[in-house]
mmCIF file of C-alpha atoms in Angstrom:
data_model
loop_
_atom_site.group_PDB
_atom_site.id
_atom_site.type_symbol
_atom_site.label_atom_id
_atom_site.label_comp_id
_atom_site.label_asym_id
_atom_site.label_seq_id
_atom_site.Cartn_x
_atom_site.Cartn_y
_atom_site.Cartn_z
ATOM 1 C CA MET R 1 -220.948 174.162 50.841
ATOM 2 C CA ASN R 2 -221.393 170.669 52.254
ATOM 3 C CA ALA R 3 -224.484 168.731 51.239
ATOM 4 C CA PRO R 4 -226.934 168.063 54.094
ATOM 5 C CA VAL R 5 -226.608 164.662 55.773
ATOM 6 C CA PRO R 6 -229.659 162.490 54.993
ATOM 7 C CA SER R 7 -231.913 161.397 57.837
ATOM 8 C CA ALA R 8 -231.616 157.832 59.084
ATOM 9 C CA LEU R 9 -234.565 158.030 61.455
ATOM 10 C CA THR R 10 -237.422 160.525 61.382
ATOM 11 C CA ILE R 11 -240.192 160.635 63.981
ATOM 12 C CA GLU R 12 -243.171 162.848 63.235
ATOM 13 C CA GLY R 13 -245.901 163.727 65.732
ATOM 14 C CA LEU R 14 -245.635 160.398 67.529
ATOM 15 C CA GLY R 15 -248.259 159.822 70.191
ATOM 16 C CA LEU R 16 -249.304 156.902 72.369
ATOM 17 C CA GLN R 17 -252.326 156.686 74.625
ATOM 18 C CA ILE R 18 -253.071 153.673 76.817
ATOM 19 C CA GLY R 19 -256.293 153.480 78.786
ATOM 20 C CA GLY R 20 -256.822 157.210 78.542
ATOM 21 C CA ALA R 21 -253.298 157.994 79.770
ATOM 22 C CA THR R 22 -250.929 159.868 77.456
ATOM 23 C CA ILE R 23 -247.572 158.073 77.355
ATOM 24 C CA LEU R 24 -246.053 159.833 74.336
ATOM 25 C CA LYS R 25 -247.193 163.222 73.076
ATOM 26 C CA ASP R 26 -246.296 164.736 69.691
ATOM 27 C CA VAL R 27 -242.733 163.398 69.717
ATOM 28 C CA ALA R 28 -240.663 164.677 66.795
ATOM 29 C CA LEU R 29 -237.019 163.819 66.079
ATOM 30 C CA ASP R 30 -234.850 163.975 62.971
ATOM 31 C CA ILE R 31 -231.687 161.917 63.385
ATOM 32 C CA ALA R 32 -228.963 162.285 60.781
ATOM 33 C CA ALA R 33 -227.375 159.174 59.310
ATOM 34 C CA GLY R 34 -224.180 158.205 61.098
ATOM 35 C CA SER R 35 -224.857 160.360 64.151
ATOM 36 C CA LEU R 36 -224.873 159.435 67.824
ATOM 37 C CA VAL R 37 -227.836 160.798 69.776
ATOM 38 C CA GLY R 38 -228.585 160.498 73.485
ATOM 39 C CA VAL R 39 -232.038 160.434 75.079
ATOM 40 C CA ILE R 40 -232.312 161.574 78.693
ATOM 41 C CA GLY R 41 -235.122 162.369 81.097
ATOM 42 C CA PRO R 42 -236.431 161.417 84.540
ATOM 43 C CA ASN R 43 -237.935 157.998 85.241
ATOM 44 C CA GLY R 44 -241.347 157.705 83.595
ATOM 45 C CA ALA R 45 -240.566 160.325 80.942
ATOM 46 C CA GLY R 46 -241.269 157.839 78.125
ATOM 47 C CA LYS R 47 -237.750 156.975 76.985
ATOM 48 C CA THR R 48 -238.120 153.183 76.858
ATOM 49 C CA THR R 49 -241.652 153.530 75.465
ATOM 50 C CA LEU R 50 -240.231 155.630 72.635
ATOM 51 C CA PHE R 51 -237.709 152.868 71.912
ATOM 52 C CA ASN R 52 -240.529 150.298 72.016
ATOM 53 C CA ALA R 53 -242.476 152.328 69.451
ATOM 54 C CA ILE R 54 -239.449 152.702 67.171
ATOM 55 C CA SER R 55 -238.646 148.989 67.360
ATOM 56 C CA GLY R 56 -242.279 147.918 66.843
ATOM 57 C CA LEU R 57 -243.066 146.488 70.281
ATOM 58 C CA VAL R 58 -245.891 148.991 70.777
ATOM 59 C CA LYS R 59 -248.065 150.630 68.134
ATOM 60 C CA PRO R 60 -248.391 154.421 68.352
ATOM 61 C CA THR R 61 -251.857 155.953 68.260
ATOM 62 C CA SER R 62 -250.715 158.898 66.138
ATOM 63 C CA GLY R 63 -247.787 160.056 64.042
ATOM 64 C CA ARG R 64 -245.323 158.046 61.996
ATOM 65 C CA ILE R 65 -241.780 156.651 61.982
ATOM 66 C CA LEU R 66 -239.503 156.700 58.944
ATOM 67 C CA MET R 67 -236.305 154.698 58.412
ATOM 68 C CA HIS R 68 -234.166 156.140 55.636
ATOM 69 C CA GLY R 69 -237.312 157.783 54.289
ATOM 70 C CA ALA R 70 -239.465 154.627 54.323
ATOM 71 C CA ASP R 71 -242.539 154.556 56.564
ATOM 72 C CA ILE R 72 -242.182 151.702 59.088
ATOM 73 C CA THR R 73 -244.955 152.782 61.473
ATOM 74 C CA SER R 74 -246.990 149.626 60.820
ATOM 75 C CA ALA R 75 -244.072 147.288 60.074
ATOM 76 C CA SER R 76 -243.474 144.199 62.216
ATOM 77 C CA VAL R 77 -240.523 143.855 64.571
ATOM 78 C CA SER R 78 -238.885 141.336 62.231
ATOM 79 C CA ALA R 79 -239.426 143.574 59.194
ATOM 80 C CA ARG R 80 -237.731 146.453 60.986
ATOM 81 C CA ALA R 81 -234.840 144.180 61.890
ATOM 82 C CA ARG R 82 -234.485 143.105 58.260
ATOM 83 C CA ALA R 83 -234.474 146.776 57.266
ATOM 84 C CA GLY R 84 -231.474 147.339 59.548
ATOM 85 C CA LEU R 85 -232.866 148.267 62.973
ATOM 86 C CA GLY R 86 -231.091 146.722 65.960
ATOM 87 C CA ARG R 87 -231.682 147.123 69.682
ATOM 88 C CA THR R 88 -230.351 146.188 73.098
ATOM 89 C CA PHE R 89 -232.580 146.124 76.178
ATOM 90 C CA GLN R 90 -232.174 147.114 79.832
ATOM 91 C CA THR R 91 -232.022 143.400 80.646
ATOM 92 C CA SER R 92 -229.878 140.975 78.680
ATOM 93 C CA SER R 93 -231.405 139.333 75.600
ATOM 94 C CA LEU R 94 -228.524 136.881 75.060
ATOM 95 C CA PHE R 95 -228.797 133.079 74.994
ATOM 96 C CA PRO R 96 -227.230 132.354 78.407
ATOM 97 C CA ARG R 97 -226.344 128.704 77.764
ATOM 98 C CA LEU R 98 -224.707 129.362 74.405
ATOM 99 C CA SER R 99 -221.079 130.365 74.208
ATOM 100 C CA VAL R 100 -219.914 133.868 73.406
ATOM 101 C CA LEU R 101 -218.978 132.766 69.886
ATOM 102 C CA GLU R 102 -222.260 130.928 69.335
ATOM 103 C CA ASN R 103 -224.327 134.004 70.291
ATOM 104 C CA VAL R 104 -222.559 136.195 67.773
ATOM 105 C CA ARG R 105 -222.259 133.478 65.145
ATOM 106 C CA LEU R 106 -226.035 133.011 65.196
ATOM 107 C CA ALA R 107 -226.538 136.752 64.678
ATOM 108 C CA ALA R 108 -224.017 136.743 61.843
ATOM 109 C CA GLN R 109 -225.798 133.768 60.275
ATOM 110 C CA VAL R 110 -229.044 135.777 60.204
ATOM 111 C CA GLY R 111 -227.233 138.907 59.009
ATOM 112 C CA LEU R 112 -225.883 136.958 56.038
ATOM 113 C CA GLY R 113 -229.392 135.818 55.097
ATOM 114 C CA GLY R 114 -229.348 132.440 56.798
ATOM 115 C CA SER R 115 -231.576 130.718 59.315
ATOM 116 C CA ALA R 116 -232.116 131.888 62.881
ATOM 117 C CA SER R 117 -232.620 128.301 64.025
ATOM 118 C CA LEU R 118 -230.528 127.261 67.015
ATOM 119 C CA LEU R 119 -230.337 123.804 65.449
ATOM 120 C CA ARG R 120 -228.555 124.967 62.307
ATOM 121 C CA PHE R 121 -225.321 126.550 63.407
ATOM 122 C CA PRO R 122 -222.770 127.237 60.671
ATOM 123 C CA LYS R 123 -219.361 125.593 60.702
ATOM 124 C CA ARG R 124 -216.383 127.189 62.386
ATOM 125 C CA THR R 125 -214.789 127.930 59.026
ATOM 126 C CA ASP R 126 -217.608 129.736 57.195
ATOM 127 C CA ALA R 127 -218.427 133.418 56.562
ATOM 128 C CA ALA R 128 -220.721 133.728 59.593
ATOM 129 C CA THR R 129 -217.986 132.495 61.912
ATOM 130 C CA GLU R 130 -215.427 134.839 60.349
ATOM 131 C CA ARG R 131 -217.788 137.772 60.850
ATOM 132 C CA ALA R 132 -218.469 136.723 64.442
ATOM 133 C CA LEU R 133 -214.772 136.458 65.254
ATOM 134 C CA ALA R 134 -214.049 139.872 63.745
ATOM 135 C CA ASN R 135 -216.827 141.516 65.761
ATOM 136 C CA LEU R 136 -215.806 139.813 68.995
ATOM 137 C CA ASP R 137 -212.293 141.096 68.409
ATOM 138 C CA ALA R 138 -213.733 144.604 67.902
ATOM 139 C CA VAL R 139 -215.351 144.576 71.376
ATOM 140 C CA GLY R 140 -212.446 142.862 73.121
ATOM 141 C CA LEU R 141 -213.995 139.448 73.782
ATOM 142 C CA SER R 142 -211.793 137.252 71.596
ATOM 143 C CA HIS R 143 -210.344 135.615 74.708
ATOM 144 C CA LYS R 144 -213.760 134.366 75.876
ATOM 145 C CA LEU R 145 -215.073 132.608 72.766
ATOM 146 C CA ASP R 146 -216.076 129.399 74.533
ATOM 147 C CA THR R 147 -217.434 130.983 77.723
ATOM 148 C CA ALA R 148 -221.201 130.628 78.225
ATOM 149 C CA SER R 149 -222.722 134.091 77.892
ATOM 150 C CA GLY R 150 -224.610 133.559 81.152
ATOM 151 C CA ASP R 151 -221.269 133.275 82.976
ATOM 152 C CA LEU R 152 -219.968 136.657 81.761
ATOM 153 C CA SER R 153 -219.721 139.730 83.961
ATOM 154 C CA HIS R 154 -222.420 142.329 83.401
ATOM 155 C CA GLY R 155 -219.994 144.566 81.523
ATOM 156 C CA ASP R 156 -218.899 141.751 79.212
ATOM 157 C CA LYS R 157 -222.544 140.873 78.535
ATOM 158 C CA ARG R 158 -223.070 144.446 77.331
ATOM 159 C CA LYS R 159 -220.004 144.137 75.094
ATOM 160 C CA LEU R 160 -221.354 140.859 73.732
ATOM 161 C CA GLU R 161 -224.714 142.480 72.950
ATOM 162 C CA ILE R 162 -222.879 145.114 70.914
ATOM 163 C CA ALA R 163 -220.955 142.393 69.071
ATOM 164 C CA VAL R 164 -224.301 140.740 68.259
ATOM 165 C CA LEU R 165 -225.575 144.024 66.806
ATOM 166 C CA LEU R 166 -222.397 144.437 64.758
ATOM 167 C CA ALA R 167 -222.850 140.930 63.364
ATOM 168 C CA THR R 168 -226.383 141.651 62.143
ATOM 169 C CA ASP R 169 -225.198 144.618 60.036
ATOM 170 C CA ALA R 170 -227.775 146.909 61.657
ATOM 171 C CA SER R 171 -227.607 150.453 60.292
ATOM 172 C CA ILE R 172 -229.663 152.021 63.102
ATOM 173 C CA VAL R 173 -228.982 150.896 66.667
ATOM 174 C CA LEU R 174 -231.053 151.582 69.793
ATOM 175 C CA LEU R 175 -229.127 151.150 73.051
ATOM 176 C CA ASP R 176 -231.337 151.116 76.149
ATOM 177 C CA GLU R 177 -229.176 151.983 79.172
ATOM 178 C CA PRO R 178 -226.015 150.177 78.004
ATOM 179 C CA MET R 179 -224.114 151.233 81.155
ATOM 180 C CA ALA R 180 -226.789 150.060 83.625
ATOM 181 C CA GLY R 181 -225.273 147.827 86.291
ATOM 182 C CA VAL R 182 -221.830 147.998 84.695
ATOM 183 C CA GLY R 183 -218.829 148.433 86.999
ATOM 184 C CA SER R 184 -216.810 151.619 86.629
ATOM 185 C CA GLY R 185 -213.861 149.649 85.259
ATOM 186 C CA ASP R 186 -215.935 148.425 82.300
ATOM 187 C CA VAL R 187 -217.362 151.826 81.340
ATOM 188 C CA PRO R 188 -214.406 153.092 79.222
ATOM 189 C CA GLY R 189 -214.398 149.886 77.165
ATOM 190 C CA LEU R 190 -218.134 150.103 76.545
ATOM 191 C CA VAL R 191 -217.812 153.746 75.516
ATOM 192 C CA GLU R 192 -215.194 152.735 72.936
ATOM 193 C CA ASN R 193 -217.439 149.900 71.720
ATOM 194 C CA ILE R 194 -220.264 152.375 71.142
ATOM 195 C CA ARG R 195 -217.897 154.713 69.318
ATOM 196 C CA THR R 196 -216.894 151.758 67.141
ATOM 197 C CA LEU R 197 -220.547 151.231 66.180
ATOM 198 C CA GLN R 198 -220.776 154.841 65.041
ATOM 199 C CA THR R 199 -217.328 155.603 63.618
ATOM 200 C CA GLN R 200 -216.010 152.355 62.154
ATOM 201 C CA LYS R 201 -219.291 150.658 61.268
ATOM 202 C CA GLY R 202 -221.141 153.838 60.270
ATOM 203 C CA CYS R 203 -224.191 153.020 62.399
ATOM 204 C CA THR R 204 -226.685 155.631 63.522
ATOM 205 C CA VAL R 205 -226.882 155.236 67.299
ATOM 206 C CA LEU R 206 -229.725 156.340 69.572
ATOM 207 C CA MET R 207 -229.088 155.632 73.246
ATOM 208 C CA VAL R 208 -230.892 156.064 76.549
ATOM 209 C CA GLU R 209 -228.443 156.486 79.412
ATOM 210 C CA HIS R 210 -228.672 157.672 83.021
ATOM 211 C CA HIS R 211 -224.911 158.214 83.322
ATOM 212 C CA ILE R 212 -225.178 161.816 82.107
ATOM 213 C CA ASP R 213 -221.451 162.559 82.324
ATOM 214 C CA VAL R 214 -220.631 159.558 80.134
ATOM 215 C CA LEU R 215 -223.384 160.317 77.642
ATOM 216 C CA MET R 216 -222.560 164.016 77.266
ATOM 217 C CA GLY R 217 -218.973 163.203 76.336
ATOM 218 C CA LEU R 218 -220.044 160.666 73.728
ATOM 219 C CA VAL R 219 -223.028 161.939 71.729
ATOM 220 C CA HIS R 220 -223.443 164.627 69.077
ATOM 221 C CA LYS R 221 -226.949 165.675 70.146
ATOM 222 C CA VAL R 222 -229.232 165.112 73.117
ATOM 223 C CA ALA R 223 -233.013 164.759 73.205
ATOM 224 C CA VAL R 224 -234.600 165.538 76.571
ATOM 225 C CA MET R 225 -237.906 163.840 77.372
ATOM 226 C CA TYR R 226 -240.342 165.054 80.009
ATOM 227 C CA PHE R 227 -243.827 163.621 80.557
ATOM 228 C CA GLY R 228 -243.818 161.917 77.154
ATOM 229 C CA SER R 229 -242.671 164.931 75.136
ATOM 230 C CA ILE R 230 -239.356 166.173 73.743
ATOM 231 C CA ILE R 231 -238.607 169.492 75.472
ATOM 232 C CA ALA R 232 -235.138 170.010 73.996
ATOM 233 C CA TYR R 233 -233.061 168.564 71.153
ATOM 234 C CA ASP R 234 -229.640 170.120 70.659
ATOM 235 C CA THR R 235 -225.919 169.730 71.296
ATOM 236 C CA PRO R 236 -224.940 168.538 74.783
ATOM 237 C CA GLN R 237 -223.660 171.980 75.784
ATOM 238 C CA ASN R 238 -226.764 173.807 74.591
ATOM 239 C CA VAL R 239 -229.050 171.288 76.278
ATOM 240 C CA MET R 240 -227.298 171.600 79.624
ATOM 241 C CA ASN R 241 -227.507 175.396 79.381
ATOM 242 C CA ASP R 242 -231.211 175.385 78.468
ATOM 243 C CA PRO R 243 -233.257 176.978 81.305
ATOM 244 C CA LEU R 244 -236.243 174.736 80.553
ATOM 245 C CA VAL R 245 -234.093 171.619 80.868
ATOM 246 C CA GLN R 246 -232.510 172.899 84.074
ATOM 247 C CA SER R 247 -235.938 173.527 85.549
ATOM 248 C CA ALA R 248 -237.822 170.471 84.352
ATOM 249 C CA TYR R 249 -235.142 167.805 84.378
ATOM 250 C CA LEU R 250 -232.208 168.925 86.484
ATOM 251 C CA GLY R 251 -234.439 170.409 89.207
ATOM 252 C CA THR R 252 -232.837 173.838 89.269
ATOM 253 C CA ALA R 253 -234.462 177.234 88.947
ATOM 254 C CA ALA R 254 -235.111 178.482 85.429
#
């Protein structure tokens, strides 16, 4: 009998109220280490707010968040990052005037315990540069090392953001709509990049995505959010066959 896979991220009774409005309500998730989990739901369901709570941008009013068994509910954003939590956002968080290599090299510098200062870049022959080059090769951007990140296509910016995450050695990765605004020709490459995070790097990946067909073919489990709550958490097939999900999210009769 196989031993149970330990949890990378555990969310217990998470709630958030702002000005009397309930944004998150009793959210509970247990995400196994090394798994790839999708989060879906209609606009306003609380998906990005959940990511903000996990990453420390908002403080929940109830419940707790555990990373590898350690309570991080009150930890700062930087402390969570040091513990191995990485995130991309709906809008790019890259340094647009820095080159592709410089963006990833800076992340690698921090991942190796160095400074995050833009004024203290490592040399092109050190460990941070080697890590950056390897991760850019992994996402297929080795041919654009000296291109300013602001000049990249939207799809290549998303690939670069994943390379940045790889360079930081994050163990848990939150991807907020990685396919948003990406042309159809770039989608297969991004899907493979996300698989690389999970399979080759061993990351635990939690992603919000509106491209349901892409997400369902990629993830192991799906969490469905509706009005700030999780109404289903199961395999993609079971979720799509759930009458409650069909009624509440897909708009079909239960």
